mmCIF file of C-alpha atoms in Angstrom:
data_model
loop_
_atom_site.group_PDB
_atom_site.id
_atom_site.type_symbol
_atom_site.label_atom_id
_atom_site.label_comp_id
_atom_site.label_asym_id
_atom_site.label_seq_id
_atom_site.Cartn_x
_atom_site.Cartn_y
_atom_site.Cartn_z
ATOM 1 C CA MET A 99 -116.383 -151.295 -83.023
ATOM 2 C CA THR A 100 -113.619 -153.510 -81.662
ATOM 3 C CA ASP A 101 -113.890 -157.157 -80.746
ATOM 4 C CA VAL A 102 -112.991 -158.302 -77.211
ATOM 5 C CA GLN A 103 -111.427 -161.756 -77.432
ATOM 6 C CA VAL A 104 -110.198 -164.397 -75.043
ATOM 7 C CA ARG A 105 -107.910 -167.055 -76.523
ATOM 8 C CA GLY A 106 -108.970 -165.965 -79.966
ATOM 9 C CA LYS A 107 -112.699 -166.273 -79.282
ATOM 10 C CA LYS A 108 -114.947 -163.224 -79.489
ATOM 11 C CA ILE A 109 -116.964 -162.640 -76.318
ATOM 12 C CA ALA A 110 -118.195 -159.068 -76.805
ATOM 13 C CA LEU A 111 -117.899 -155.848 -78.787
ATOM 14 C CA LEU A 112 -116.718 -152.428 -77.682
ATOM 15 C CA ASP A 113 -118.541 -149.501 -79.294
ATOM 16 C CA SER A 114 -117.034 -146.060 -79.954
ATOM 17 C CA SER A 115 -117.628 -145.068 -76.312
ATOM 18 C CA ASP A 116 -115.959 -148.251 -74.971
ATOM 19 C CA ASN A 117 -119.305 -149.691 -73.860
ATOM 20 C CA ILE A 118 -119.331 -153.499 -73.812
ATOM 21 C CA ILE A 119 -122.024 -155.071 -75.979
ATOM 22 C CA TYR A 120 -122.574 -158.728 -75.058
ATOM 23 C CA THR A 121 -123.996 -161.327 -77.391
ATOM 24 C CA LEU A 122 -125.958 -163.647 -75.122
ATOM 25 C CA PRO A 123 -126.347 -167.398 -75.762
ATOM 26 C CA ASP A 124 -130.120 -166.992 -76.032
ATOM 27 C CA SER A 125 -131.709 -163.872 -77.517
ATOM 28 C CA ALA A 126 -135.234 -164.658 -76.345
ATOM 29 C CA GLY A 127 -136.812 -162.018 -74.143
ATOM 30 C CA THR A 128 -137.393 -158.308 -74.181
ATOM 31 C CA ALA A 129 -135.485 -155.275 -72.960
ATOM 32 C CA GLY A 130 -135.565 -154.791 -69.232
ATOM 33 C CA ASP A 131 -136.010 -158.448 -68.328
ATOM 34 C CA ALA A 132 -133.673 -159.989 -65.764
ATOM 35 C CA MET A 133 -131.006 -162.478 -66.814
ATOM 36 C CA VAL A 134 -130.803 -165.909 -65.257
ATOM 37 C CA THR A 135 -128.346 -168.755 -65.814
ATOM 38 C CA ASP A 136 -128.909 -172.472 -66.127
ATOM 39 C CA GLY A 137 -125.773 -173.131 -64.096
ATOM 40 C CA ALA A 138 -123.928 -174.543 -67.124
ATOM 41 C CA GLY A 139 -122.666 -171.322 -68.635
ATOM 42 C CA LYS A 140 -125.784 -170.272 -70.495
ATOM 43 C CA LEU A 141 -127.582 -166.997 -69.796
ATOM 44 C CA PHE A 142 -131.291 -166.481 -70.351
ATOM 45 C CA PHE A 143 -133.622 -163.509 -70.390
ATOM 46 C CA GLY A 144 -136.753 -163.742 -68.313
ATOM 47 C CA GLY A 145 -138.381 -163.021 -64.989
ATOM 48 C CA ILE A 146 -136.736 -164.415 -61.881
ATOM 49 C CA ASN A 147 -138.396 -167.368 -60.167
ATOM 50 C CA LEU A 148 -137.214 -167.193 -56.550
ATOM 51 C CA ASN A 149 -137.792 -170.895 -55.997
ATOM 52 C CA SER A 150 -135.366 -171.795 -58.786
ATOM 53 C CA VAL A 151 -132.610 -169.213 -58.416
ATOM 54 C CA LEU A 152 -132.182 -168.771 -54.671
ATOM 55 C CA THR A 153 -129.142 -170.337 -53.061
ATOM 56 C CA ALA A 154 -129.668 -174.005 -52.343
ATOM 57 C CA GLY A 155 -130.411 -174.746 -48.721
ATOM 58 C CA ASP A 156 -133.589 -174.039 -46.819
ATOM 59 C CA SER A 157 -136.249 -174.360 -49.514
ATOM 60 C CA SER A 158 -138.925 -173.138 -47.090
ATOM 61 C CA ASN A 159 -137.214 -169.755 -46.815
ATOM 62 C CA LEU A 160 -137.400 -167.314 -49.705
ATOM 63 C CA ASN A 161 -134.395 -165.336 -48.462
ATOM 64 C CA ALA A 162 -131.813 -163.831 -50.766
ATOM 65 C CA THR A 163 -128.602 -161.986 -49.996
ATOM 66 C CA ILE A 164 -128.878 -158.705 -51.873
ATOM 67 C CA LEU A 165 -125.610 -156.928 -52.600
ATOM 68 C CA GLY A 166 -126.245 -153.248 -53.123
ATOM 69 C CA ASN A 167 -129.754 -151.917 -53.650
ATOM 70 C CA VAL A 168 -133.016 -153.288 -54.984
ATOM 71 C CA ARG A 169 -135.848 -151.393 -56.654
ATOM 72 C CA LEU A 170 -139.404 -151.780 -55.384
ATOM 73 C CA GLY A 171 -141.519 -149.930 -57.934
ATOM 74 C CA ASP A 172 -140.103 -146.412 -57.973
ATOM 75 C CA THR A 173 -138.372 -146.801 -54.602
ATOM 76 C CA ILE A 174 -134.812 -148.007 -54.136
ATOM 77 C CA VAL A 175 -134.184 -149.597 -50.760
ATOM 78 C CA ASN A 176 -131.018 -150.919 -49.169
ATOM 79 C CA GLN A 177 -130.591 -154.642 -48.514
ATOM 80 C CA LEU A 178 -130.960 -154.059 -44.760
ATOM 81 C CA ALA A 179 -134.504 -152.826 -45.291
ATOM 82 C CA PHE A 180 -135.799 -156.365 -45.612
ATOM 83 C CA ALA A 181 -135.050 -157.589 -42.120
ATOM 84 C CA ARG A 182 -133.957 -154.780 -39.813
ATOM 85 C CA PRO A 183 -136.499 -154.136 -37.077
ATOM 86 C CA GLY A 184 -138.349 -150.918 -37.796
ATOM 87 C CA GLU A 185 -137.479 -150.365 -41.458
ATOM 88 C CA PHE A 186 -141.056 -150.658 -42.679
ATOM 89 C CA ALA A 187 -142.789 -150.407 -39.286
ATOM 90 C CA THR A 188 -145.364 -147.660 -38.728
ATOM 91 C CA HIS A 189 -146.065 -148.095 -35.006
ATOM 92 C CA GLY A 190 -144.388 -148.997 -31.744
ATOM 93 C CA TYR A 191 -146.022 -151.363 -29.256
ATOM 94 C CA ALA A 192 -145.785 -151.429 -25.453
ATOM 95 C CA VAL A 193 -146.922 -154.937 -24.491
ATOM 96 C CA GLY A 194 -148.138 -156.074 -21.082
ATOM 97 C CA GLY A 195 -146.249 -155.005 -17.970
ATOM 98 C CA SER A 196 -147.396 -153.750 -14.606
ATOM 99 C CA THR A 197 -148.728 -150.458 -13.295
ATOM 100 C CA GLY A 198 -147.204 -151.135 -9.868
ATOM 101 C CA PRO A 199 -144.898 -153.420 -7.919
ATOM 102 C CA ALA A 200 -147.441 -156.146 -7.077
ATOM 103 C CA GLU A 201 -148.662 -158.950 -9.355
ATOM 104 C CA PRO A 202 -152.343 -157.863 -9.187
ATOM 105 C CA THR A 203 -151.356 -154.708 -11.087
ATOM 106 C CA ASN A 204 -150.229 -156.654 -14.176
ATOM 107 C CA VAL A 205 -152.033 -155.799 -17.435
ATOM 108 C CA SER A 206 -153.041 -157.833 -20.489
ATOM 109 C CA THR A 207 -153.205 -154.939 -22.949
ATOM 110 C CA ALA A 208 -150.793 -153.255 -25.361
ATOM 111 C CA ASP A 209 -150.442 -149.606 -26.357
ATOM 112 C CA ARG A 210 -149.887 -148.789 -30.018
ATOM 113 C CA TYR A 211 -148.219 -145.466 -30.837
ATOM 114 C CA PRO A 212 -147.591 -144.105 -34.363
ATOM 115 C CA PHE A 213 -144.135 -143.179 -35.584
ATOM 116 C CA ALA A 214 -145.552 -140.523 -37.921
ATOM 117 C CA SER A 215 -146.775 -138.277 -35.106
ATOM 118 C CA ASP A 216 -145.928 -137.791 -31.450
ATOM 119 C CA THR A 217 -149.173 -139.140 -29.973
ATOM 120 C CA ILE A 218 -150.634 -142.512 -29.141
ATOM 121 C CA THR A 219 -153.434 -143.738 -31.392
ATOM 122 C CA SER A 220 -156.089 -143.572 -28.700
ATOM 123 C CA SER A 221 -156.593 -143.976 -24.975
ATOM 124 C CA GLN A 222 -158.117 -147.409 -25.614
ATOM 125 C CA PRO A 223 -155.351 -150.049 -25.361
ATOM 126 C CA LEU A 224 -155.335 -153.181 -27.527
ATOM 127 C CA ASN A 225 -156.506 -156.589 -26.294
ATOM 128 C CA ALA A 226 -153.103 -158.137 -26.851
ATOM 129 C CA LEU A 227 -152.568 -160.947 -24.332
ATOM 130 C CA SER A 228 -154.564 -163.911 -23.042
ATOM 131 C CA ARG A 229 -153.922 -162.803 -19.454
ATOM 132 C CA ALA A 230 -152.072 -160.181 -17.453
ATOM 133 C CA LEU A 231 -148.313 -160.606 -17.993
ATOM 134 C CA ARG A 232 -145.110 -158.895 -16.901
ATOM 135 C CA ASN A 233 -141.384 -159.473 -17.529
ATOM 136 C CA ILE A 234 -142.289 -160.374 -21.079
ATOM 137 C CA GLY A 235 -140.244 -160.882 -24.237
ATOM 138 C CA SER A 236 -141.630 -159.263 -27.415
ATOM 139 C CA ASN A 237 -140.925 -159.333 -31.146
ATOM 140 C CA ALA A 238 -142.878 -159.076 -34.398
ATOM 141 C CA SER A 239 -143.298 -160.355 -37.931
ATOM 142 C CA THR A 240 -144.767 -158.178 -40.679
ATOM 143 C CA THR A 241 -148.291 -159.166 -39.616
ATOM 144 C CA HIS A 242 -148.235 -160.099 -35.915
ATOM 145 C CA ALA A 243 -146.651 -159.130 -32.610
ATOM 146 C CA TYR A 244 -145.430 -161.956 -30.384
ATOM 147 C CA SER A 245 -144.964 -162.248 -26.615
ATOM 148 C CA THR A 246 -142.823 -164.934 -25.015
ATOM 149 C CA GLY A 247 -142.534 -166.301 -21.490
ATOM 150 C CA ALA A 248 -143.297 -163.933 -18.571
ATOM 151 C CA THR A 249 -145.005 -164.098 -15.190
ATOM 152 C CA HIS A 250 -148.734 -163.795 -14.553
ATOM 153 C CA VAL A 251 -151.162 -163.891 -11.661
ATOM 154 C CA SER A 252 -152.922 -167.262 -11.825
ATOM 155 C CA ASN A 253 -151.229 -169.461 -9.227
ATOM 156 C CA PRO A 254 -149.749 -172.005 -9.001
ATOM 157 C CA ASN A 255 -148.456 -171.537 -12.560
ATOM 158 C CA THR A 256 -146.926 -168.129 -11.984
ATOM 159 C CA VAL A 257 -144.335 -168.470 -14.742
ATOM 160 C CA SER A 258 -145.088 -169.109 -18.403
ATOM 161 C CA SER A 259 -143.270 -170.578 -21.401
ATOM 162 C CA ALA A 260 -146.064 -169.587 -23.797
ATOM 163 C CA ILE A 261 -145.589 -167.904 -27.169
ATOM 164 C CA GLU A 262 -148.636 -165.741 -27.913
ATOM 165 C CA LYS A 263 -149.412 -163.534 -30.877
ATOM 166 C CA PHE A 264 -151.841 -160.784 -31.820
ATOM 167 C CA SER A 265 -152.535 -159.157 -35.159
ATOM 168 C CA LEU A 266 -150.910 -155.797 -35.814
ATOM 169 C CA GLY A 267 -154.034 -154.734 -37.661
ATOM 170 C CA SER A 268 -156.794 -155.567 -35.170
ATOM 171 C CA ASN A 269 -157.763 -155.019 -31.559
ATOM 172 C CA ALA A 270 -158.104 -158.673 -30.617
ATOM 173 C CA PHE A 271 -155.893 -161.306 -29.014
ATOM 174 C CA GLN A 272 -155.217 -164.073 -31.519
ATOM 175 C CA SER A 273 -153.926 -167.226 -29.902
ATOM 176 C CA ASP A 274 -151.396 -169.106 -27.826
ATOM 177 C CA VAL A 275 -149.291 -170.528 -30.643
ATOM 178 C CA GLY A 276 -146.524 -172.503 -28.942
ATOM 179 C CA ASN A 277 -143.982 -172.658 -26.146
ATOM 180 C CA LEU A 278 -140.374 -171.742 -25.526
ATOM 181 C CA SER A 279 -137.968 -174.613 -24.908
ATOM 182 C CA GLN A 280 -137.831 -173.544 -21.226
ATOM 183 C CA VAL A 281 -140.096 -171.794 -18.739
ATOM 184 C CA ARG A 282 -138.446 -168.376 -18.491
ATOM 185 C CA VAL A 283 -138.999 -164.908 -17.088
ATOM 186 C CA PHE A 284 -137.177 -161.567 -16.790
ATOM 187 C CA MET A 285 -136.686 -161.198 -20.515
ATOM 188 C CA ARG A 286 -136.456 -157.944 -22.416
ATOM 189 C CA ASP A 287 -137.081 -156.755 -25.951
ATOM 190 C CA ALA A 288 -136.442 -159.640 -28.339
ATOM 191 C CA THR A 289 -135.473 -159.574 -32.001
ATOM 192 C CA GLN A 290 -136.380 -161.280 -35.260
ATOM 193 C CA SER A 291 -135.176 -162.234 -38.711
ATOM 194 C CA LEU A 292 -137.407 -162.094 -41.766
ATOM 195 C CA THR A 293 -138.834 -165.490 -40.969
ATOM 196 C CA HIS A 294 -138.305 -166.255 -37.270
ATOM 197 C CA GLY A 295 -138.585 -164.784 -33.800
ATOM 198 C CA TYR A 296 -135.747 -165.214 -31.301
ATOM 199 C CA GLN A 297 -135.566 -165.183 -27.514
ATOM 200 C CA ALA A 298 -132.212 -165.315 -25.744
ATOM 201 C CA GLY A 299 -131.531 -165.914 -22.049
ATOM 202 C CA GLY A 300 -133.881 -165.252 -19.150
ATOM 203 C CA GLN A 301 -134.451 -166.528 -15.633
ATOM 204 C CA VAL A 302 -135.405 -170.208 -15.398
ATOM 205 C CA GLY A 303 -138.411 -171.089 -13.245
ATOM 206 C CA GLU A 304 -140.251 -169.071 -10.659
ATOM 207 C CA PRO A 305 -138.456 -166.187 -8.911
ATOM 208 C CA PRO A 306 -136.231 -166.385 -6.983
ATOM 209 C CA ALA A 307 -134.621 -168.635 -9.575
ATOM 210 C CA SER A 308 -131.751 -171.035 -9.033
ATOM 211 C CA SER A 309 -130.342 -170.582 -12.526
ATOM 212 C CA PHE A 310 -130.320 -168.282 -15.535
ATOM 213 C CA SER A 311 -130.694 -169.523 -19.108
ATOM 214 C CA ASN A 312 -128.062 -169.380 -21.857
ATOM 215 C CA VAL A 313 -130.499 -170.732 -24.462
ATOM 216 C CA ILE A 314 -131.155 -169.033 -27.817
ATOM 217 C CA ASP A 315 -134.691 -170.032 -28.836
ATOM 218 C CA LYS A 316 -136.071 -169.665 -32.367
ATOM 219 C CA PHE A 317 -139.654 -170.051 -33.615
ATOM 220 C CA PRO A 318 -141.138 -169.644 -37.125
ATOM 221 C CA PHE A 319 -143.564 -166.944 -38.201
ATOM 222 C CA SER A 320 -144.965 -169.084 -41.030
ATOM 223 C CA SER A 321 -146.549 -171.663 -38.709
ATOM 224 C CA ASP A 322 -147.750 -171.797 -35.107
ATOM 225 C CA THR A 323 -145.370 -174.142 -33.338
ATOM 226 C CA ASN A 324 -142.947 -174.450 -30.436
ATOM 227 C CA ALA A 325 -139.564 -172.781 -30.302
ATOM 228 C CA SER A 326 -136.369 -174.763 -30.778
ATOM 229 C CA ASP A 327 -133.107 -174.416 -28.860
ATOM 230 C CA VAL A 328 -130.697 -173.431 -31.656
ATOM 231 C CA GLY A 329 -127.656 -172.207 -29.735
ATOM 232 C CA ASP A 330 -126.141 -170.980 -26.508
ATOM 233 C CA LEU A 331 -125.024 -167.618 -25.192
ATOM 234 C CA THR A 332 -121.532 -167.336 -23.737
ATOM 235 C CA GLN A 333 -123.116 -167.369 -20.270
ATOM 236 C CA GLY A 334 -126.577 -167.681 -18.746
ATOM 237 C CA ARG A 335 -128.203 -164.401 -17.727
ATOM 238 C CA ASP A 336 -131.511 -162.540 -17.608
ATOM 239 C CA GLY A 337 -132.431 -158.928 -18.330
ATOM 240 C CA ILE A 338 -130.817 -159.094 -21.790
ATOM 241 C CA THR A 339 -131.657 -156.531 -24.463
ATOM 242 C CA SER A 340 -131.736 -157.699 -28.084
ATOM 243 C CA PRO A 341 -131.108 -155.290 -30.964
ATOM 244 C CA GLY A 342 -130.953 -156.870 -34.408
ATOM 245 C CA SER A 343 -129.356 -156.277 -37.792
ATOM 246 C CA ALA A 344 -130.451 -157.857 -41.090
ATOM 247 C CA THR A 345 -128.137 -160.796 -40.463
ATOM 248 C CA HIS A 346 -127.609 -161.188 -36.702
ATOM 249 C CA GLY A 347 -129.375 -161.025 -33.374
ATOM 250 C CA TYR A 348 -127.579 -159.473 -30.405
ATOM 251 C CA ALA A 349 -127.693 -160.245 -26.675
ATOM 252 C CA VAL A 350 -126.543 -157.195 -24.733
ATOM 253 C CA GLY A 351 -125.762 -156.887 -21.025
ATOM 254 C CA GLY A 352 -127.930 -158.585 -18.444
ATOM 255 C CA ARG A 353 -127.579 -160.112 -15.000
ATOM 256 C CA ALA A 354 -125.513 -163.234 -14.479
ATOM 257 C CA PHE A 355 -126.157 -166.028 -11.977
ATOM 258 C CA PRO A 356 -126.588 -165.870 -9.053
ATOM 259 C CA GLY A 357 -129.147 -163.094 -9.185
ATOM 260 C CA GLY A 358 -128.920 -162.305 -5.485
ATOM 261 C CA THR A 359 -125.382 -160.975 -5.876
ATOM 262 C CA ASN A 360 -126.481 -158.306 -8.360
ATOM 263 C CA SER A 361 -123.729 -159.530 -10.677
ATOM 264 C CA GLY A 362 -124.096 -157.639 -13.918
ATOM 265 C CA VAL A 363 -122.243 -158.099 -17.186
ATOM 266 C CA ASN A 364 -121.191 -155.717 -19.955
ATOM 267 C CA ILE A 365 -121.121 -158.273 -22.779
ATOM 268 C CA ILE A 366 -122.238 -157.554 -26.347
ATOM 269 C CA GLU A 367 -122.590 -160.848 -28.177
ATOM 270 C CA LYS A 368 -124.155 -161.803 -31.487
ATOM 271 C CA TYR A 369 -125.574 -164.922 -33.138
ATOM 272 C CA PRO A 370 -126.349 -165.545 -36.840
ATOM 273 C CA PHE A 371 -129.754 -165.762 -38.491
ATOM 274 C CA VAL A 372 -128.606 -167.626 -41.607
ATOM 275 C CA SER A 373 -127.539 -170.686 -39.589
ATOM 276 C CA ASP A 374 -128.260 -171.898 -36.075
ATOM 277 C CA GLY A 375 -125.298 -171.347 -33.780
ATOM 278 C CA ASN A 376 -123.938 -170.063 -30.498
ATOM 279 C CA GLY A 377 -123.413 -166.455 -29.522
ATOM 280 C CA ALA A 378 -119.957 -164.875 -29.724
ATOM 281 C CA ASP A 379 -118.634 -162.088 -27.487
ATOM 282 C CA VAL A 380 -117.941 -159.178 -29.855
ATOM 283 C CA GLY A 381 -117.664 -156.151 -27.561
ATOM 284 C CA ASP A 382 -118.468 -154.469 -24.256
ATOM 285 C CA LEU A 383 -120.837 -151.815 -22.957
ATOM 286 C CA THR A 384 -119.245 -148.808 -21.279
ATOM 287 C CA VAL A 385 -120.840 -149.768 -17.943
ATOM 288 C CA THR A 386 -121.167 -153.151 -16.288
ATOM 289 C CA ARG A 387 -124.652 -154.572 -16.647
ATOM 290 C CA ARG A 388 -127.674 -153.071 -18.354
ATOM 291 C CA PHE A 389 -130.362 -154.701 -16.215
ATOM 292 C CA GLY A 390 -133.835 -153.659 -17.356
ATOM 293 C CA SER A 391 -132.563 -151.763 -20.420
ATOM 294 C CA SER A 392 -134.406 -151.262 -23.701
ATOM 295 C CA SER A 393 -133.118 -151.989 -27.209
ATOM 296 C CA GLN A 394 -133.335 -150.120 -30.506
ATOM 297 C CA SER A 395 -131.930 -150.842 -33.989
ATOM 298 C CA SER A 396 -131.011 -148.568 -36.880
ATOM 299 C CA SER A 397 -129.811 -149.930 -40.229
ATOM 300 C CA THR A 398 -126.200 -149.665 -39.066
ATOM 301 C CA HIS A 399 -126.143 -149.756 -35.252
ATOM 302 C CA GLY A 400 -127.629 -151.428 -32.205
ATOM 303 C CA TYR A 401 -128.650 -149.479 -29.098
ATOM 304 C CA SER A 402 -129.147 -150.251 -25.411
ATOM 305 C CA SER A 403 -130.889 -147.484 -23.468
ATOM 306 C CA ALA A 404 -131.397 -146.733 -19.778
ATOM 307 C CA GLY A 405 -131.556 -149.641 -17.323
ATOM 308 C CA ARG A 406 -129.824 -150.332 -14.055
ATOM 309 C CA SER A 407 -126.076 -150.734 -13.659
ATOM 310 C CA GLY A 408 -124.459 -152.695 -10.937
ATOM 311 C CA PRO A 409 -123.326 -153.481 -8.493
ATOM 312 C CA PRO A 410 -124.500 -151.516 -6.546
ATOM 313 C CA GLY A 411 -127.354 -150.818 -8.960
ATOM 314 C CA GLY A 412 -127.827 -147.205 -9.982
ATOM 315 C CA HIS A 413 -130.511 -146.225 -12.494
ATOM 316 C CA GLN A 414 -129.274 -145.021 -15.877
ATOM 317 C CA ASP A 415 -130.515 -142.657 -18.587
ATOM 318 C CA ASP A 416 -127.700 -143.083 -21.122
ATOM 319 C CA ILE A 417 -127.975 -144.396 -24.694
ATOM 320 C CA GLN A 418 -125.289 -146.921 -25.674
ATOM 321 C CA LYS A 419 -124.553 -147.470 -29.386
ATOM 322 C CA PHE A 420 -122.439 -150.084 -31.195
ATOM 323 C CA PRO A 421 -121.912 -150.849 -34.913
ATOM 324 C CA PHE A 422 -123.207 -153.864 -36.808
ATOM 325 C CA ALA A 423 -120.507 -153.756 -39.491
ATOM 326 C CA THR A 424 -117.602 -154.319 -37.085
ATOM 327 C CA ASP A 425 -117.234 -156.063 -33.746
ATOM 328 C CA GLU A 426 -116.349 -153.413 -31.188
ATOM 329 C CA ASN A 427 -117.347 -151.780 -27.912
ATOM 330 C CA SER A 428 -120.289 -149.435 -27.465
ATOM 331 C CA ALA A 429 -120.119 -145.665 -27.032
ATOM 332 C CA ASN A 430 -122.300 -143.413 -24.891
ATOM 333 C CA VAL A 431 -124.074 -141.129 -27.378
ATOM 334 C CA GLY A 432 -126.956 -139.473 -25.502
ATOM 335 C CA ASN A 433 -129.646 -139.671 -22.862
ATOM 336 C CA ILE A 434 -133.348 -140.439 -22.597
ATOM 337 C CA SER A 435 -135.681 -138.206 -20.588
ATOM 338 C CA TYR A 436 -134.723 -139.469 -17.103
ATOM 339 C CA ASN A 437 -133.112 -142.354 -15.190
ATOM 340 C CA ARG A 438 -135.214 -145.542 -15.142
ATOM 341 C CA TYR A 439 -135.160 -149.290 -15.676
ATOM 342 C CA TYR A 440 -137.553 -152.039 -16.837
ATOM 343 C CA GLY A 441 -138.845 -149.961 -19.730
ATOM 344 C CA ALA A 442 -138.786 -151.320 -23.288
ATOM 345 C CA GLY A 443 -137.976 -150.123 -26.791
ATOM 346 C CA SER A 444 -139.058 -149.990 -30.410
ATOM 347 C CA SER A 445 -137.517 -148.733 -33.647
ATOM 348 C CA SER A 446 -138.769 -146.842 -36.671
ATOM 349 C CA GLN A 447 -136.699 -146.219 -39.787
ATOM 350 C CA ASP A 448 -135.352 -142.969 -38.350
ATOM 351 C CA LYS A 449 -135.745 -143.058 -34.560
ATOM 352 C CA GLY A 450 -135.339 -145.181 -31.473
ATOM 353 C CA TYR A 451 -138.090 -145.167 -28.829
ATOM 354 C CA HIS A 452 -138.117 -145.984 -25.119
ATOM 355 C CA HIS A 453 -141.456 -146.435 -23.327
ATOM 356 C CA GLY A 454 -142.452 -146.953 -19.728
ATOM 357 C CA GLY A 455 -140.185 -148.195 -16.954
ATOM 358 C CA GLY A 456 -139.729 -147.081 -13.388
ATOM 359 C CA SER A 457 -137.392 -146.353 -10.518
ATOM 360 C CA PHE A 458 -136.702 -147.595 -6.992
ATOM 361 C CA PRO A 459 -136.509 -146.370 -4.249
ATOM 362 C CA PRO A 460 -139.040 -144.904 -3.882
ATOM 363 C CA PHE A 461 -140.948 -147.107 -6.303
ATOM 364 C CA ALA A 462 -142.506 -145.180 -9.200
ATOM 365 C CA THR A 463 -143.663 -146.242 -12.665
ATOM 366 C CA ALA A 464 -143.713 -144.245 -15.917
ATOM 367 C CA ASP A 465 -146.094 -143.778 -18.845
ATOM 368 C CA ASP A 466 -143.977 -141.597 -21.136
ATOM 369 C CA ILE A 467 -142.485 -142.400 -24.563
ATOM 370 C CA SER A 468 -139.045 -140.932 -25.234
ATOM 371 C CA SER A 469 -137.472 -140.855 -28.698
ATOM 372 C CA PHE A 470 -134.097 -140.060 -30.221
ATOM 373 C CA PRO A 471 -133.131 -139.708 -33.906
ATOM 374 C CA PHE A 472 -130.581 -142.158 -35.271
ATOM 375 C CA SER A 473 -129.015 -139.378 -37.333
ATOM 376 C CA THR A 474 -127.759 -137.518 -34.268
ATOM 377 C CA ASP A 475 -128.272 -139.912 -31.303
ATOM 378 C CA THR A 476 -127.807 -137.047 -28.869
ATOM 379 C CA ALA A 477 -131.326 -135.593 -28.764
ATOM 380 C CA SER A 478 -134.156 -137.001 -26.707
ATOM 381 C CA ALA A 479 -137.802 -135.985 -26.821
ATOM 382 C CA ASN A 480 -140.792 -136.842 -24.652
ATOM 383 C CA PRO A 481 -143.454 -136.967 -27.363
ATOM 384 C CA ALA A 482 -146.319 -138.982 -25.923
ATOM 385 C CA ALA A 483 -147.803 -140.942 -23.059
ATOM 386 C CA LEU A 484 -149.022 -144.524 -22.797
ATOM 387 C CA SER A 485 -152.614 -145.187 -21.736
ATOM 388 C CA VAL A 486 -151.326 -146.544 -18.379
ATOM 389 C CA ASN A 487 -148.028 -146.663 -16.535
ATOM 390 C CA ARG A 488 -146.103 -149.738 -17.675
ATOM 391 C CA PHE A 489 -143.226 -151.254 -15.696
ATOM 392 C CA VAL A 490 -141.427 -154.541 -16.658
ATOM 393 C CA VAL A 491 -143.054 -154.084 -20.072
ATOM 394 C CA GLY A 492 -142.375 -155.602 -23.506
ATOM 395 C CA GLY A 493 -141.623 -153.634 -26.646
ATOM 396 C CA THR A 494 -141.657 -154.156 -30.410
ATOM 397 C CA GLN A 495 -142.670 -152.466 -33.666
ATOM 398 C CA GLY A 496 -144.789 -153.277 -36.705
#
């Protein structure tokens, strides 16, 4: 063997195969244990205590930046698997919505469809919401699905700021757990980090509204409490779709104020999860405005599917895709089953899903679930049907 020295001091040995053999400051421990440092140059064998070795900062969050892969038992998973929507999800959820154009046709249920097979679980929808809601925002933790804002049918309070949740493992509405920082409506699929749900933009007050919101709201999954305003979008708008990576939420497209002018935008902007901050414009969709689109997320890309362009406002069936790793414009990579808007989306590990929606004129609503594989993007299937037609519906996965 040969010594490896720095300034005349031995730090390691090289064996006959040029493998480095380190002599650690403390030999306690057994083979296979992780090494930790005391921060003063000493290394120690032993199991890792997350509370003591995570980066200083938010002590209530056990989040770690993992470079490379991590082993869970016999399975190696990529770092993105911990936060990307859909990585460990087994079902998609179509939450609330309306079976027709009028408020009395709003529904309080959710459909749950499995990613493992192309059918819904049953014809009996879940008791998901406290009341019939449409134009709802939806996201999910590992245990619960959340709905935010929306309109309902009990006048005079026709617009809600409520945050509600229901268990992913039971057929029972759980509770109203808090409120958004503003009363808002006309929101789309929302996104989430490991620890928080986010809701960006929306229409402020009862329709027809006088203003659109630029607020990025954030609420914790660990406790039932109100959302906090943690940043601003580059401009106020509703109808935003919200894919998400492991590190950022995205606000894609939407309709800018004033709503009556049908003024759509093609903006792709992102905001960080690790710190509270404003959105930044990082790219453009290929068409102006994605009003009523759905969102999907793979481990590497965000998607915005279908919707209504404008002006003048034609229905779309295209699938837009943009990368998470670099800030750039989207590309048109495929099509869902037919032109529609006001559907919603969900994501499994391998596929993106679009459920419900409708068209106008003439007014018609849909109950189908379309899917496309992330590996090819170009194929679209029509694998299943919801228990009822759902227009202006929410979407998430869990």
